Coordinates of C-alpha atoms and ligand atoms in Angstrom, one line a residue:
X1 CA 3.6 37.3 9.9
X2 CA 6.1 35.2 11.8
X3 CA 6.1 37.9 14.4
X4 CA 2.3 37.7 14.9
X5 CA 2.6 33.9 15.3
X6 CA 5.4 34.3 17.7
X7 CA 3.4 36.6 19.8
X8 CA 0.5 34.2 19.6
X9 CA 2.6 31.4 20.8
X10 CA 3.8 33.4 23.8
X11 CA 0.2 33.9 25.0
X12 CA -0.4 32.1 28.3
X13 CA -1.8 29.1 26.5
X14 CA -3.4 29.4 23.1
X15 CA -7.2 29.3 23.2
X16 CA -9.5 29.2 26.1
X17 CA -10.8 32.1 24.1
X18 CA -11.6 31.3 20.5
X19 CA -8.9 31.8 17.9
X20 CA -9.6 34.0 14.9
X21 CA -9.6 32.5 11.4
X22 CA -6.4 34.3 10.6
X23 CA -4.6 33.2 13.7
X24 CA -5.8 29.7 13.2
X25 CA -4.4 29.7 9.6
X26 CA -1.0 30.8 11.0
X27 CA -1.1 28.2 13.6
X28 CA -1.9 25.4 11.1
X29 CA 1.0 26.5 8.9
X30 CA 3.4 26.5 11.9
X31 CA 2.2 23.0 13.0
X32 CA 2.9 21.6 9.5
X33 CA 6.3 23.3 9.5
X34 CA 7.2 21.8 12.9
X35 CA 6.0 18.3 12.0
X36 CA 7.9 18.4 8.7
X37 CA 11.1 19.6 10.2
X38 CA 11.2 17.8 13.5
X39 CA 10.0 14.4 12.1
X40 CA 9.1 13.3 15.6
X41 CA 6.7 10.6 14.5
X42 CA 9.4 9.0 12.3
X43 CA 11.9 9.1 15.2
X44 CA 9.4 7.2 17.4
X45 CA 8.4 4.8 14.6
X46 CA 12.0 3.9 14.1
X47 CA 12.3 3.0 17.8
X48 CA 9.1 1.0 17.7
X49 CA 10.0 -0.9 14.6
X50 CA 13.7 -1.4 15.0
X51 CA 14.2 -1.7 18.8
X52 CA 10.9 -3.4 19.6
X53 CA 9.7 -4.9 16.3
X54 CA 6.4 -6.7 15.8
X55 CA 4.1 -7.0 18.8
X56 CA 1.2 -9.4 18.7
X57 CA -1.0 -9.3 21.8
X58 CA 0.4 -11.4 24.6
X59 CA 4.0 -11.3 23.2
X60 CA 7.1 -9.8 24.8
X61 CA 7.1 -7.3 22.0
X62 CA 3.7 -6.1 23.0
X63 CA 4.8 -5.7 26.6
X64 CA 7.8 -3.7 25.6
X65 CA 5.7 -1.5 23.3
X66 CA 3.4 -0.7 26.2
X67 CA 6.4 0.3 28.4
X68 CA 8.0 2.3 25.7
X69 CA 4.9 4.3 24.7
X70 CA 4.0 5.0 28.3
X71 CA 7.5 6.2 29.1
X72 CA 7.7 8.3 25.9
X73 CA 4.3 10.0 26.6
X74 CA 5.5 10.6 30.2
X75 CA 8.1 13.0 28.8
X76 CA 5.5 15.2 27.1
X77 CA 4.4 17.0 30.3
X78 CA 0.7 15.8 29.9
X79 CA -1.8 16.1 32.6
X80 CA -2.1 12.4 32.9
X81 CA -0.6 9.2 31.4
X82 CA -1.9 5.8 32.4
X83 CA -2.3 2.2 31.6
X84 CA -5.7 0.6 31.3
X85 CA -5.6 -3.1 32.0
X86 CA -7.3 -5.5 29.5
X87 CA -7.1 -9.2 29.2
X88 CA -6.0 -10.3 25.7
X89 CA -5.9 -13.5 23.8
X90 CA -2.4 -15.0 23.5
X91 CA -1.9 -16.9 20.2
X92 CA 1.5 -18.1 19.1
X93 CA 2.5 -19.2 15.6
X94 CA 5.0 -21.7 16.9
X95 CA 7.1 -21.8 13.8
X96 CA 6.8 -21.5 10.0
X97 CA 4.0 -23.1 8.1
X98 CA 5.0 -25.6 5.5
X99 CA 2.8 -25.9 2.5
X100 CA 3.6 -28.1 -0.5
X101 CA 1.5 -28.5 -3.7
X102 CA 1.6 -31.9 -5.2
X103 CA 0.5 -31.8 -8.9
X104 CA 0.8 -34.5 -11.6
X105 CA 1.4 -31.7 -14.1
X106 CA 3.9 -29.5 -12.1
X107 CA 5.3 -31.9 -9.5
X108 CA 5.9 -31.0 -5.8
X109 CA 6.4 -27.3 -5.1
X110 CA 6.8 -25.5 -1.8
X111 CA 4.3 -22.5 -1.6
X112 CA 5.0 -19.3 0.4
X113 CA 2.5 -19.4 3.2
X114 CA 1.6 -18.0 6.7
X115 CA -0.8 -19.6 9.1
X116 CA -3.8 -17.4 9.8
X117 CA -3.9 -15.8 13.2
X118 CA -5.7 -17.8 15.9
X119 CA -5.6 -20.9 13.8
X120 CA -4.6 -24.3 15.3
X121 CA -1.5 -26.3 14.4
X122 CA -1.8 -29.5 12.5
X123 CA -1.0 -32.9 14.1
X124 CA 2.7 -33.7 13.8
X125 CA 3.3 -34.8 10.2
X126 CA 0.7 -32.3 8.9
X127 CA -2.4 -33.0 6.7
X128 CA -2.4 -33.9 3.1
X129 CA -5.5 -34.0 0.9
X130 CA -6.9 -33.1 -2.5
X131 CA -7.6 -29.4 -2.8
X132 CA -10.8 -27.8 -4.2
X133 CA -10.8 -24.2 -5.4
X134 CA -13.7 -21.9 -4.7
X135 CA -14.2 -18.1 -5.2
X136 CA -16.7 -17.4 -2.5
X137 CA -18.1 -18.7 0.7
X138 CA -21.6 -19.0 -1.0
X139 CA -20.0 -21.3 -3.7
X140 CA -18.7 -23.5 -0.9
X141 CA -22.0 -23.6 0.9
X142 CA -23.8 -24.7 -2.2
X143 CA -21.5 -27.7 -2.7
X144 CA -22.7 -31.1 -1.4
X145 CA -21.0 -32.0 1.9
X146 CA -19.6 -35.3 0.4
X147 CA -17.6 -33.3 -2.1
X148 CA -16.0 -31.2 0.7
X149 CA -15.5 -33.9 3.3
X150 CA -11.8 -34.8 3.8
X151 CA -10.6 -32.1 1.3
X152 CA -8.6 -28.9 1.6
X153 CA -10.6 -25.8 0.5
X154 CA -8.7 -23.1 -1.5
X155 CA -10.4 -19.7 -1.5
X156 CA -9.0 -17.8 -4.4
X157 CA -11.0 -14.6 -4.8
X158 CA -8.6 -11.7 -5.5
X159 CA -9.1 -8.2 -4.1
X160 CA -11.0 -6.2 -6.7
X161 CA -8.4 -3.6 -7.7
X162 CA -11.0 -1.8 -9.8
X163 CA -12.3 -0.2 -6.6
X164 CA -11.3 3.4 -6.0
X165 CA -10.2 2.7 -2.4
X166 CA -8.2 -0.4 -1.6
X167 CA -9.9 -0.6 1.8
X168 CA -13.2 -1.3 0.0
X169 CA -11.4 -4.0 -2.1
X170 CA -10.0 -5.5 1.1
X171 CA -13.4 -5.4 2.8
X172 CA -15.0 -7.2 0.0
X173 CA -12.5 -10.1 0.0
X174 CA -11.9 -10.5 3.8
X175 CA -14.8 -12.9 4.5
X176 CA -12.7 -15.7 2.9
X177 CA -10.1 -15.3 5.5
X178 CA -12.3 -14.6 8.5
X179 CA -15.2 -17.0 8.0
X180 CA -13.8 -19.4 5.3
X181 CA -12.3 -21.9 7.7
X182 CA -15.4 -21.9 9.9
X183 CA -17.7 -22.8 6.9
X184 CA -15.2 -25.3 5.4
X185 CA -14.9 -27.0 8.8
X186 CA -18.7 -27.2 9.1
X187 CA -18.8 -29.1 5.8
X188 CA -16.1 -31.5 6.7
X189 CA -13.0 -30.0 5.1
X190 CA -9.6 -30.9 6.8
X191 CA -7.8 -27.7 5.9
X192 CA -8.1 -24.2 4.3
X193 CA -5.8 -22.1 2.1
X194 CA -6.7 -18.6 1.0
X195 CA -5.2 -16.3 -1.5
X196 CA -3.5 -13.5 0.5
X197 CA -5.5 -10.3 0.7
X198 CA -2.9 -8.3 -1.1
X199 CA -3.0 -5.6 -3.7
X200 CA 0.1 -6.9 -5.5
X201 CA 1.3 -10.0 -7.3
X202 CA 4.4 -11.1 -5.3
X203 CA 5.8 -13.8 -3.0
X204 CA 4.7 -12.4 0.4
X205 CA 1.9 -14.2 2.2
X206 CA -0.4 -11.9 4.3
X207 CA -1.8 -13.3 7.6
X208 CA -4.7 -12.0 9.6
X209 CA -7.4 -13.0 12.0
X210 CA -9.6 -16.0 11.4
X211 CA -12.7 -17.0 13.3
X212 CA -12.1 -20.1 15.4
X213 CA -15.4 -21.8 16.0
X214 CA -16.4 -25.3 17.1
X215 CA -16.2 -26.4 13.4
X216 CA -12.8 -24.8 12.6
X217 CA -11.1 -25.5 15.9
X218 CA -9.0 -28.4 14.4
X219 CA -8.7 -27.1 10.9
X220 CA -5.3 -25.6 9.8
X221 CA -5.7 -22.5 7.7
X222 CA -3.0 -20.7 5.8
X223 CA -2.7 -17.7 3.5
X224 CA -0.7 -18.2 0.2
X225 CA 1.3 -15.5 -1.5
X226 CA -0.6 -14.1 -4.5
X227 CA 2.0 -15.6 -6.9
X228 CA 1.5 -19.1 -5.4
X229 CA -2.3 -18.7 -5.4
X230 CA -2.0 -18.3 -9.2
X231 CA 0.4 -21.3 -9.4
X232 CA -2.0 -23.5 -7.3
X233 CA -5.0 -22.5 -9.4
X234 CA -3.2 -23.3 -12.6
X235 CA -2.2 -26.8 -11.2
X236 CA -5.8 -27.5 -10.2
X237 CA -7.0 -26.6 -13.6
X238 CA -4.5 -29.1 -15.1
X239 CA -5.7 -32.0 -12.9
X240 CA -6.4 -33.2 -9.4
X241 CA -3.9 -31.6 -7.1
X242 CA -3.1 -32.2 -3.4
X243 CA -1.8 -29.8 -0.7
X244 CA 0.3 -30.8 2.3
X245 CA -0.1 -28.3 5.2
X246 CA 1.9 -28.3 8.4
X247 CA 1.3 -25.5 11.0
X248 CA 2.2 -25.0 14.6
X249 CA -0.3 -22.4 16.0
X250 CA -1.4 -22.6 19.6
X251 CA -3.9 -20.6 21.6
X252 CA -2.6 -20.1 25.1
X253 CA -4.3 -18.7 28.3
X254 CA -5.4 -15.0 28.1
X255 CA -2.8 -12.6 29.3
X256 CA -3.0 -9.2 31.0
X257 CA -2.0 -6.3 28.8
X258 CA -2.8 -2.6 28.5
X259 CA -4.2 0.3 26.5
X260 CA -1.8 3.2 26.9
X261 CA -3.5 6.5 27.4
X262 CA -2.4 10.1 27.8
X263 CA -4.4 13.3 28.0
X264 CA -4.4 17.1 28.2
X265 CA -7.4 18.3 30.3
X266 CA -9.9 20.7 28.8
X267 CA -9.9 24.2 30.2
X268 CA -13.7 24.8 29.5
X269 CA -15.4 21.5 29.2
X270 CA -13.0 18.9 30.6
X271 CA -15.7 16.2 30.6
X272 CA -16.0 16.4 26.9
X273 CA -13.4 14.3 25.1
X274 CA -11.7 14.4 21.7
X275 CA -10.0 11.1 21.3
X276 CA -7.2 10.3 18.8
X277 CA -5.7 6.8 18.6
X278 CA -4.3 3.8 16.8
X279 CA -3.5 0.3 17.9
X280 CA -0.3 -0.7 19.5
X281 CA -0.4 -4.4 18.7
X282 CA 0.5 -5.8 15.3
X283 CA 0.8 -9.2 13.6
X284 CA 3.8 -11.3 14.4
X285 CA 5.5 -10.6 11.1
X286 CA 7.4 -7.5 9.7
X287 CA 7.6 -4.5 12.0
X288 CA 4.0 -3.5 12.1
X289 CA 5.2 -0.1 10.6
X290 CA 2.1 0.7 8.5
X291 CA -0.3 -1.4 10.6
X292 CA -0.4 0.3 13.0
X293 CA 2.8 1.7 14.3
X294 CA 2.2 4.8 12.1
X295 CA -1.2 5.4 13.7
X296 CA 0.3 5.2 17.2
X297 CA 3.1 7.7 16.5
X298 CA 0.6 10.0 14.6
X299 CA -1.6 10.0 17.7
X300 CA 1.3 10.5 20.1
X301 CA 2.5 13.5 18.1
X302 CA -0.8 15.2 18.4
X303 CA -0.4 15.5 22.2
X304 CA 3.4 16.2 21.9
X305 CA 2.7 19.0 19.4
X306 CA -0.2 20.6 21.4
X307 CA 2.0 20.7 24.5
X308 CA 4.9 22.1 22.5
X309 CA 2.9 25.1 21.3
X310 CA 1.3 25.4 24.8
X311 CA -2.2 24.9 23.4
X312 CA -4.8 24.9 26.1
X313 CA -7.7 22.9 24.7
X314 CA -11.4 23.7 25.5
X315 CA -12.1 20.0 25.6
X316 CA -10.0 17.2 27.0
X317 CA -7.7 15.8 24.2
X318 CA -6.9 12.2 24.8
X319 CA -4.5 9.8 23.0
X320 CA -5.3 6.1 23.2
X321 CA -3.0 3.4 22.0
X322 CA -5.3 0.4 21.9
X323 CA -4.1 -3.2 22.5
X324 CA -5.4 -6.3 20.6
X325 CA -7.1 -4.8 17.6
X326 CA -5.7 -7.5 15.4
X327 CA -7.0 -10.7 17.0
X328 CA -9.7 -9.8 19.5
X329 CA -10.4 -6.0 19.8
X330 CA -10.2 -6.4 23.6
X331 CA -8.6 -3.0 24.1
X332 CA -11.3 -1.2 22.2
X333 CA -14.0 -3.1 24.0
X334 CA -12.4 -2.5 27.4
X335 CA -12.0 1.2 26.7
X336 CA -15.6 1.6 25.5
X337 CA -17.0 -0.3 28.5
X338 CA -15.1 1.9 30.9
X339 CA -16.1 5.1 29.0
X340 CA -19.7 4.2 28.9
X341 CA -19.8 3.1 32.6
X342 CA -18.3 6.4 33.6
X343 CA -20.7 8.3 31.3
X344 CA -17.9 9.9 29.4
X345 CA -18.9 11.8 26.3
X346 CA -16.6 11.5 23.4
X347 CA -17.5 14.4 21.1
X348 CA -15.2 13.0 18.5
X349 CA -13.2 9.8 18.4
X350 CA -10.6 9.6 15.6
X351 CA -8.6 6.6 14.6
X352 CA -5.5 6.4 12.5
X353 CA -5.3 2.8 11.2
X354 CA -4.9 3.3 7.5
X355 CA -1.1 3.4 7.3
X356 CA 1.5 6.0 6.8
X357 CA 0.6 7.3 3.3
X358 CA 0.0 10.9 2.4
X359 CA -3.3 11.9 4.2
X360 CA -6.2 12.9 2.0
X361 CA -8.6 13.8 4.7
X362 CA -11.0 12.3 7.2
X363 CA -13.9 9.8 6.8
X364 CA -16.7 10.7 9.1
X365 CA -19.5 8.6 10.7
X366 CA -22.1 9.7 13.2
X367 CA -22.6 8.3 16.7
X368 CA -26.0 7.1 17.7
X369 CA -27.4 10.6 18.6
X370 CA -25.7 12.7 16.0
X371 CA -27.0 14.0 12.7
X372 CA -24.2 13.3 10.1
X373 CA -25.5 15.9 7.6
X374 CA -25.6 18.7 10.1
X375 CA -22.2 17.9 11.5
X376 CA -20.7 17.6 8.0
X377 CA -22.2 20.9 6.9
X378 CA -20.9 22.7 10.1
X379 CA -17.4 21.1 9.7
X380 CA -17.5 22.2 6.0
X381 CA -17.2 25.8 7.2
X382 CA -13.8 25.3 8.7
X383 CA -12.2 22.3 6.9
X384 CA -11.4 24.7 4.1
X385 CA -8.5 25.9 6.3
X386 CA -6.9 22.5 5.6
X387 CA -7.6 22.5 1.9
X388 CA -4.1 23.9 1.0
X389 CA -2.8 20.8 2.8
X390 CA -4.9 18.4 0.7
X391 CA -7.3 17.6 3.5
X392 CA -11.0 17.0 2.9
X393 CA -14.0 15.4 4.6
X394 CA -15.7 12.2 3.4
X395 CA -18.9 10.6 4.6
X396 CA -18.2 7.2 6.1
X397 CA -15.3 6.3 8.3
X398 CA -14.1 5.4 11.8
X399 CA -11.9 2.6 13.0
X400 CA -12.2 -0.8 14.6
X401 CA -11.0 0.3 18.1
X402 CA -13.3 3.3 18.4
X403 CA -16.3 1.4 16.9
X404 CA -17.6 0.2 20.3
X405 CA -17.8 3.9 21.5
X406 CA -20.6 4.5 19.0
X407 CA -23.4 4.7 21.6
X408 CA -21.6 7.4 23.5
X409 CA -19.8 9.3 20.7
X410 CA -20.7 12.4 18.7
X411 CA -18.7 11.5 15.6
X412 CA -16.4 8.5 14.7
X413 CA -13.7 9.5 12.3
X414 CA -10.9 7.8 10.5
X415 CA -7.8 9.4 9.0
X416 CA -7.7 8.6 5.3
X417 CA -4.1 8.2 4.0
X418 CA -3.6 7.6 0.3
X419 CA -4.4 3.9 0.0
X420 CA -2.6 2.7 -3.2
X421 CA 0.3 0.9 -1.4
X422 CA -1.2 -0.1 2.0
X423 CA -2.3 -3.6 1.1
X424 CA 1.0 -4.4 -0.5
X425 CA 2.3 -4.5 3.1
X426 CA -0.6 -5.2 5.4
X427 CA -0.1 -8.2 7.8
X428 CA 3.0 -9.3 5.9
X429 CA 6.8 -9.6 6.4
X430 CA 7.3 -6.5 4.3
X431 CA 5.4 -4.1 6.6
X432 CA 8.6 -2.5 7.7
X433 CA 9.9 1.0 8.5
X434 CA 11.5 1.2 5.1
X435 CA 8.0 1.5 3.5
X436 CA 7.3 4.7 5.4
X437 CA 8.2 8.1 4.0
X438 CA 9.1 10.4 6.9
X439 CA 7.4 13.4 5.3
X440 CA 4.2 11.5 4.5
X441 CA 4.1 10.3 8.1
X442 CA 4.7 13.8 9.4
X443 CA 1.8 15.0 7.2
X444 CA -0.5 12.5 8.9
X445 CA 0.5 13.9 12.4
X446 CA 0.0 17.5 11.2
X447 CA -3.4 16.7 9.6
X448 CA -4.6 15.1 12.9
X449 CA -3.2 17.9 15.1
X450 CA -4.6 20.7 13.1
X451 CA -8.0 19.0 12.5
X452 CA -8.3 18.4 16.3
X453 CA -7.5 22.1 17.0
X454 CA -10.3 23.0 14.5
X455 CA -12.7 20.6 16.2
X456 CA -11.7 21.9 19.6
X457 CA -12.2 25.5 18.5
X458 CA -15.4 25.2 16.5
X459 CA -17.1 21.9 17.7
X460 CA -19.1 19.6 15.5
X461 CA -22.3 21.6 15.4
X462 CA -23.2 25.2 14.8
Ligands
ZN501 ZN1 -4.6 -2.1 11.9

């Protein structure tokens, strides 16, 4: 069997002509074997995390990540590697947030906190006010303005861990962080604290993007660790409690940055594109290992691996490392604008932005002109080749960066790694390389590479 595969790999470029089911099965097995033994993605993730570190848009880390990923892809022997300019917001944290709870029952206690991304700093000396706990934005909206005016609002709704997928739990709790400060500001609050969007009780606060509007422009907002959210809630129940908040965030001028793109040209329909990507920027805490260093190295390995086996795709296979997913999505918007203006057709766009966990399959959504049922039923005929590797298809998926491609894409697909641990680390100081298992990361690269070969071979329709 190895001999057959060996002969197959010596062909002047696999494909062009369609592979047989048997030869595809051999090829899949060999790609997994190569990914598991070479551990290329882990090698790159180590460099990205340990030599470059976190890389918020506009930061020096982001610039270095652009240079590094371009020069790394330059070594793959691709048909083209380039930088796509995109202006990005440039927010700086400016120092650690200080948050102190002042409770008649429990005294003064420092709480573990991180300012929310894009949020403004307080005046020197911070703000201090009584704190009111709410669970939802609707509950806050229903309160009389006089009750909110001059107060600090504490959003304390936990992620619902009864959900099967932690991404759904996150999605159902994220409005507090994104819109909470805007609504609180509208009603006259002077500050906002939110319970971190975390799947664990611990001392790590988790930052993330908040919507800065006319009403929240001057309102500091912080995320508290889940342990300290519990502590604060207990204090409030015991009696009127105050919070002191001092933050240093600053929004600077937009800065020029780049999406990093590489591709292997299609041999039969080069104008049809299969895209795989992740986002190169991260929050300014931890290493951005899970979010989304892992998605970047997954995507890079797809092109590396296809070149290594001398695979000649029917369609153009393109890897895009998007800039600024976290606090602006400018990279995704710039990419889609350019693709739509050039009338490029993305048969499939796949994003890996769910961490480095063991992959369970792909979540699939339809572009504007695609029938999801028909595509799923066609793909069902070949996804069985990936069943031994634990890979299935699920309706519903995609990714933030590829979302704007919807009008011009056949399918939008998201890699779905096992999600139990992802929100323990997401946007926090503990999102570091040490949370990533090399073999699980390699399984993600292999799942993407082999799925893309199947899409390239068999398309999305009969
Ligand atoms: Zn992400």
